[in-house]
């Protein structure tokens, strides 16, 4: 474990390298005598082993203040070592230990490795020949800001679709991270520390120094300490989906004593969790961001004992007697007496040439919060006329050069809340183009232009665009339920009275009673939120349905 300063912070490191074991121990001994209380002294007996130690420390986020290396070392001399060490810790102060006969080489090294000092051996007494030099070097190092980056580190290409997905995954799961472009010095330094050439990106370095190359969502979740596997095999209630409906169900289920597990394929919050500000949610007169609302609900569910699993993609639901078994893409499974389907909806894909190829490289679906920093000073276009599009426009307008909302219809009034329409009208830099659609996207490695078409005249226009955010329609994530529960022609799950004509039981319904209001065509499988046919598609109603579904779960369990 790294040493700690009295205040709890990780101690800065002084590294010394000498191939002579006796000299190596002597240098480390003298350094510890003077600096051991506030600095960690790391010694190595070869340049290769020292570089390995430096790379590990860089990945952990340790701070290295001074590196001392002997000039005459076999395989890799001190100058060669310091030259490579510069790539790992460019801000560390560099000292060469030399004999009198090597002073010319030491002077030449000042230009080669930007040497800060060279020390002649022997350095006795250290009070006169060693400590004053190191004191000055430490003072110079401390005069600049070298606070460690404690966040997860992500190295990738700006216009890489997978790099964008990784950043989105971490952001939505509220995992602090810092982004490093692979073509900039800091990113290249991290790649060198990880001994990667940058051909396999993104590269993620966790807070404990583990390196993940081209990680899957499950790798990311595990590396960030998120739960990905259930602690038991059987529960009272499995909630599938972590949006407002799913979180509401988890809170009420766990708080009322049900053994509850919630599974989420990406991140809790759903589409609402990506909203920059929700201003029509009861109890928040000044509005609340989707992240804040999600975080509070997540913590509330944990408080009552609900398990929350991330990066768990459900592939099937099987019914066997009173048991309902949920299977995941990795082959694992979990069973329960009851299931609440709260899978929500996803944005529909924009069907236009060039869009698929440039998705994640300037074209994004609901990623306004994550990509906002890159939009500063750029021309941004938003496709969609619902609340999510309006919230994104107001948020992005803070830094973008311009924000243009593209709507196929004649106005926003049919699909957007009145308060948002007023905000958009009052926000500088935001404009609305009605009767307009995107018919193609253009660019080489990233989006550069889009072609717009007037839906009434058919005229087209080519415009410059660096970013295009898509918020169109709602496609339910229910394909995996095909043949298990009844769905309507659009894929939304049919429930309760809608399953059969008034006063009649649905065909194939096995129980004497009719289905409960939120119950699907399979007894004990309930639906809440946007995935339910004829649902209100609002955050408040989704939370309410999650709570109501739990009430009906209790009613169902009482009859088992």
XYZ file of N, CA, C and O in Angstrom, residues 289-368:
320
model
N -32.033 17.915 -11.998
C -31.428 17.223 -13.134
C -31.746 15.735 -13.052
O -32.008 15.192 -11.969
N -31.711 15.090 -14.198
C -31.938 13.655 -14.215
C -30.916 12.902 -13.382
O -31.238 11.916 -12.725
N -29.673 13.382 -13.393
C -28.614 12.741 -12.604
C -28.927 12.838 -11.112
O -28.785 11.864 -10.368
N -29.354 14.016 -10.652
C -29.672 14.190 -9.240
C -30.841 13.305 -8.820
O -30.802 12.652 -7.774
N -31.877 13.295 -9.630
C -33.049 12.493 -9.313
C -32.690 11.010 -9.274
O -33.100 10.274 -8.362
N -31.908 10.571 -10.249
C -31.487 9.168 -10.296
C -30.634 8.807 -9.088
O -30.820 7.754 -8.472
N -29.694 9.679 -8.757
C -28.808 9.402 -7.627
C -29.599 9.255 -6.327
O -29.349 8.346 -5.533
N -30.559 10.138 -6.112
C -31.357 10.068 -4.887
C -32.175 8.777 -4.847
O -32.262 8.114 -3.807
N -32.792 8.439 -5.982
C -33.592 7.220 -6.023
C -32.716 5.983 -5.844
O -33.103 5.022 -5.157
N -31.546 5.986 -6.456
C -30.610 4.864 -6.344
C -30.206 4.661 -4.887
O -30.240 3.539 -4.365
N -29.829 5.751 -4.226
C -29.425 5.657 -2.819
C -30.592 5.229 -1.929
O -30.417 4.489 -0.960
N -31.786 5.686 -2.273
C -32.970 5.321 -1.496
C -33.252 3.824 -1.613
O -33.564 3.155 -0.618
N -33.127 3.294 -2.824
C -33.338 1.858 -3.020
C -32.297 1.045 -2.255
O -32.626 0.034 -1.611
N -31.034 1.486 -2.303
C -29.982 0.799 -1.546
C -30.245 0.848 -0.049
O -30.013 -0.121 0.678
N -30.729 1.991 0.407
C -31.010 2.176 1.835
C -31.993 1.120 2.344
O -31.849 0.597 3.453
N -32.986 0.789 1.529
C -33.991 -0.174 1.952
C -33.580 -1.612 1.660
O -34.346 -2.542 1.944
N -32.404 -1.820 1.064
C -31.888 -3.164 0.876
C -32.087 -3.769 -0.493
O -31.824 -4.967 -0.688
N -32.531 -2.986 -1.466
C -32.658 -3.526 -2.822
C -31.280 -3.711 -3.437
O -30.399 -2.860 -3.277
N -31.085 -4.819 -4.123
C -29.850 -5.007 -4.888
C -30.015 -4.337 -6.248
O -31.066 -4.460 -6.878
N -28.979 -3.649 -6.711
C -29.017 -3.012 -8.018
C -27.838 -3.523 -8.832
O -26.678 -3.328 -8.441
N -28.143 -4.190 -9.931
C -27.119 -4.787 -10.783
C -27.007 -3.989 -12.073
O -28.014 -3.617 -12.679
N -25.775 -3.744 -12.486
C -25.505 -2.957 -13.694
C -24.872 -3.834 -14.765
O -24.231 -4.835 -14.460
N -25.031 -3.419 -16.022
C -24.466 -4.125 -17.176
C -25.001 -5.548 -17.257
O -24.281 -6.483 -17.610
N -26.284 -5.703 -16.942
C -26.949 -7.005 -17.023
C -28.019 -6.931 -18.107
O -29.085 -6.338 -17.892
N -27.737 -7.499 -19.242
C -28.689 -7.468 -20.344
C -29.559 -8.709 -20.308
O -29.075 -9.839 -20.405
N -30.865 -8.510 -20.152
C -31.815 -9.619 -20.088
C -32.118 -10.102 -21.499
O -32.370 -9.305 -22.406
N -32.108 -11.414 -21.680
C -32.360 -11.978 -23.011
C -33.638 -12.797 -23.083
O -34.171 -13.002 -24.173
N -34.129 -13.265 -21.925
C -35.365 -14.053 -21.989
C -36.027 -14.128 -20.620
O -35.389 -13.909 -19.585
N -37.332 -14.437 -20.670
C -38.130 -14.642 -19.464
C -38.840 -15.983 -19.611
O -39.519 -16.223 -20.622
N -38.674 -16.849 -18.618
C -39.280 -18.177 -18.665
C -40.202 -18.356 -17.466
O -39.903 -17.913 -16.357
N -41.336 -19.014 -17.714
C -42.326 -19.245 -16.668
C -42.398 -20.738 -16.394
O -42.595 -21.553 -17.315
N -42.233 -21.109 -15.110
C -42.321 -22.508 -14.710
C -43.055 -22.572 -13.380
O -42.485 -22.287 -12.330
N -44.342 -22.932 -13.456
C -45.151 -22.946 -12.241
C -45.258 -21.548 -11.660
O -45.579 -20.578 -12.352
N -44.924 -21.412 -10.370
C -44.971 -20.101 -9.716
C -43.663 -19.335 -9.840
O -43.553 -18.210 -9.357
N -42.671 -19.928 -10.513
C -41.364 -19.291 -10.665
C -41.264 -18.575 -12.001
O -41.716 -19.079 -13.037
N -40.657 -17.374 -11.978
C -40.356 -16.635 -13.197
C -38.841 -16.457 -13.261
O -38.251 -15.861 -12.356
N -38.240 -16.980 -14.314
C -36.782 -16.980 -14.435
C -36.333 -15.978 -15.493
O -36.827 -15.993 -16.627
N -35.405 -15.116 -15.096
C -34.843 -14.104 -15.988
C -33.440 -14.547 -16.378
O -32.601 -14.796 -15.497
N -33.175 -14.640 -17.676
C -31.856 -15.066 -18.151
C -31.119 -13.874 -18.751
O -31.723 -13.029 -19.419
N -29.787 -13.861 -18.523
C -28.949 -12.755 -18.978
C -28.068 -13.194 -20.141
O -27.873 -14.392 -20.388
N -27.499 -12.193 -20.814
C -26.694 -12.465 -22.013
C -25.431 -13.250 -21.712
O -24.887 -13.905 -22.608
N -24.939 -13.201 -20.473
C -23.728 -13.952 -20.134
C -24.017 -15.385 -19.721
O -23.120 -16.122 -19.322
N -25.294 -15.817 -19.822
C -25.661 -17.182 -19.486
C -26.160 -17.370 -18.070
O -26.696 -18.442 -17.737
N -26.012 -16.354 -17.229
C -26.485 -16.465 -15.852
C -27.986 -16.226 -15.782
O -28.623 -15.827 -16.777
N -28.579 -16.463 -14.622
C -30.017 -16.309 -14.475
C -30.364 -15.990 -13.026
O -29.559 -16.179 -12.110
N -31.579 -15.504 -12.834
C -32.107 -15.254 -11.501
C -33.603 -15.493 -11.560
O -34.242 -15.242 -12.594
N -34.180 -16.040 -10.477
C -35.594 -16.369 -10.459
C -36.305 -15.649 -9.330
O -35.679 -15.195 -8.360
N -37.629 -15.538 -9.456
C -38.429 -14.854 -8.447
C -39.878 -15.278 -8.569
O -40.297 -15.889 -9.562
N -40.651 -14.933 -7.520
C -42.085 -15.160 -7.592
C -42.735 -14.207 -8.594
O -43.684 -14.584 -9.286
N -42.215 -12.959 -8.648
C -42.840 -11.935 -9.495
C -41.773 -11.136 -10.242
O -40.613 -11.065 -9.816
N -42.213 -10.526 -11.333
C -41.331 -9.698 -12.155
C -42.066 -8.410 -12.498
O -43.267 -8.442 -12.810
N -41.356 -7.301 -12.429
C -41.889 -6.036 -12.930
C -41.052 -5.616 -14.122
O -39.833 -5.411 -14.002
N -41.684 -5.509 -15.284
C -41.007 -5.059 -16.492
C -41.035 -3.532 -16.518
O -42.101 -2.924 -16.641
N -39.874 -2.920 -16.395
C -39.753 -1.455 -16.427
C -38.640 -1.078 -17.385
O -37.787 -0.238 -17.084
N -38.655 -1.712 -18.551
C -37.548 -1.583 -19.498
C -37.527 -0.260 -20.236
O -36.552 0.053 -20.920
N -38.601 0.530 -20.126
C -38.600 1.850 -20.754
C -38.550 1.771 -22.267
O -38.899 0.765 -22.887
N -38.076 2.847 -22.846
C -37.990 2.945 -24.303
C -36.628 3.499 -24.691
O -35.915 4.078 -23.874
N -36.274 3.321 -25.930
C -35.040 3.901 -26.461
C -35.408 4.830 -27.613
O -36.485 4.724 -28.200
N -34.501 5.763 -27.926
C -34.759 6.665 -29.048
C -34.725 5.887 -30.353
O -33.874 5.021 -30.557
N -35.656 6.214 -31.227
C -35.667 5.574 -32.534
C -34.463 6.036 -33.345
O -34.000 7.156 -33.209
N -33.976 5.152 -34.190
C -32.819 5.472 -35.014
C -33.236 6.384 -36.168
O -34.309 6.234 -36.744
N -32.383 7.326 -36.476
C -32.624 8.241 -37.588
C -32.250 7.535 -38.885
O -31.087 7.175 -39.096
N -33.245 7.315 -39.740
C -33.015 6.577 -40.982
C -32.635 7.548 -42.091
O -33.483 8.109 -42.769
N -31.334 7.764 -42.240
C -30.831 8.638 -43.303
C -29.423 8.191 -43.659
O -28.660 7.765 -42.792
N -29.050 8.262 -44.919
C -27.702 7.852 -45.328
C -26.618 8.586 -44.543
O -26.703 9.797 -44.344
N -25.614 7.844 -44.121
C -24.472 8.423 -43.415
C -24.625 8.486 -41.916
O -23.631 8.650 -41.202
N -25.852 8.357 -41.406
C -26.072 8.511 -39.959
C -25.457 7.345 -39.180
O -24.761 7.552 -38.174
N -25.697 6.128 -39.634
C -25.170 4.969 -38.912
C -23.650 5.014 -38.829
O -23.056 4.771 -37.775
N -23.006 5.359 -39.935
C -21.532 5.387 -39.966
C -20.955 6.457 -39.042
O -19.839 6.315 -38.539
N -21.684 7.537 -38.815
C -21.162 8.656 -38.023
C -21.746 8.711 -36.612
O -21.466 9.647 -35.860
N -22.528 7.695 -36.246
C -23.045 7.631 -34.871
C -21.886 7.424 -33.902
O -21.040 6.534 -34.092
N -21.849 8.252 -32.875
C -20.739 8.227 -31.921
C -19.557 9.056 -32.375
O -18.575 9.194 -31.649
N -19.648 9.635 -33.567
C -18.578 10.470 -34.128
C -19.148 11.802 -34.602
O -18.871 12.255 -35.692
N -19.948 12.372 -33.759
C -20.607 13.630 -34.063
C -22.112 13.524 -34.042
O -22.812 14.519 -33.873
N -22.636 12.304 -34.211
C -24.073 12.053 -34.112
C -24.318 11.202 -32.871
O -23.688 10.151 -32.691
N -25.225 11.667 -32.018
C -25.449 11.001 -30.735
C -26.938 10.891 -30.444
O -27.736 11.747 -30.835
N -27.287 9.836 -29.735
C -28.653 9.630 -29.295
C -28.727 9.887 -27.789
O -28.258 9.094 -26.981
N -29.271 11.027 -27.421
C -29.492 11.336 -26.016
C -28.246 11.484 -25.171
O -28.278 11.227 -23.971
N -27.124 11.896 -25.726
C -25.871 12.015 -24.970
C -25.465 13.460 -24.742
O -24.281 13.770 -24.639
N -26.432 14.354 -24.637
C -26.116 15.781 -24.577
C -25.253 16.140 -23.376
O -24.344 16.973 -23.470
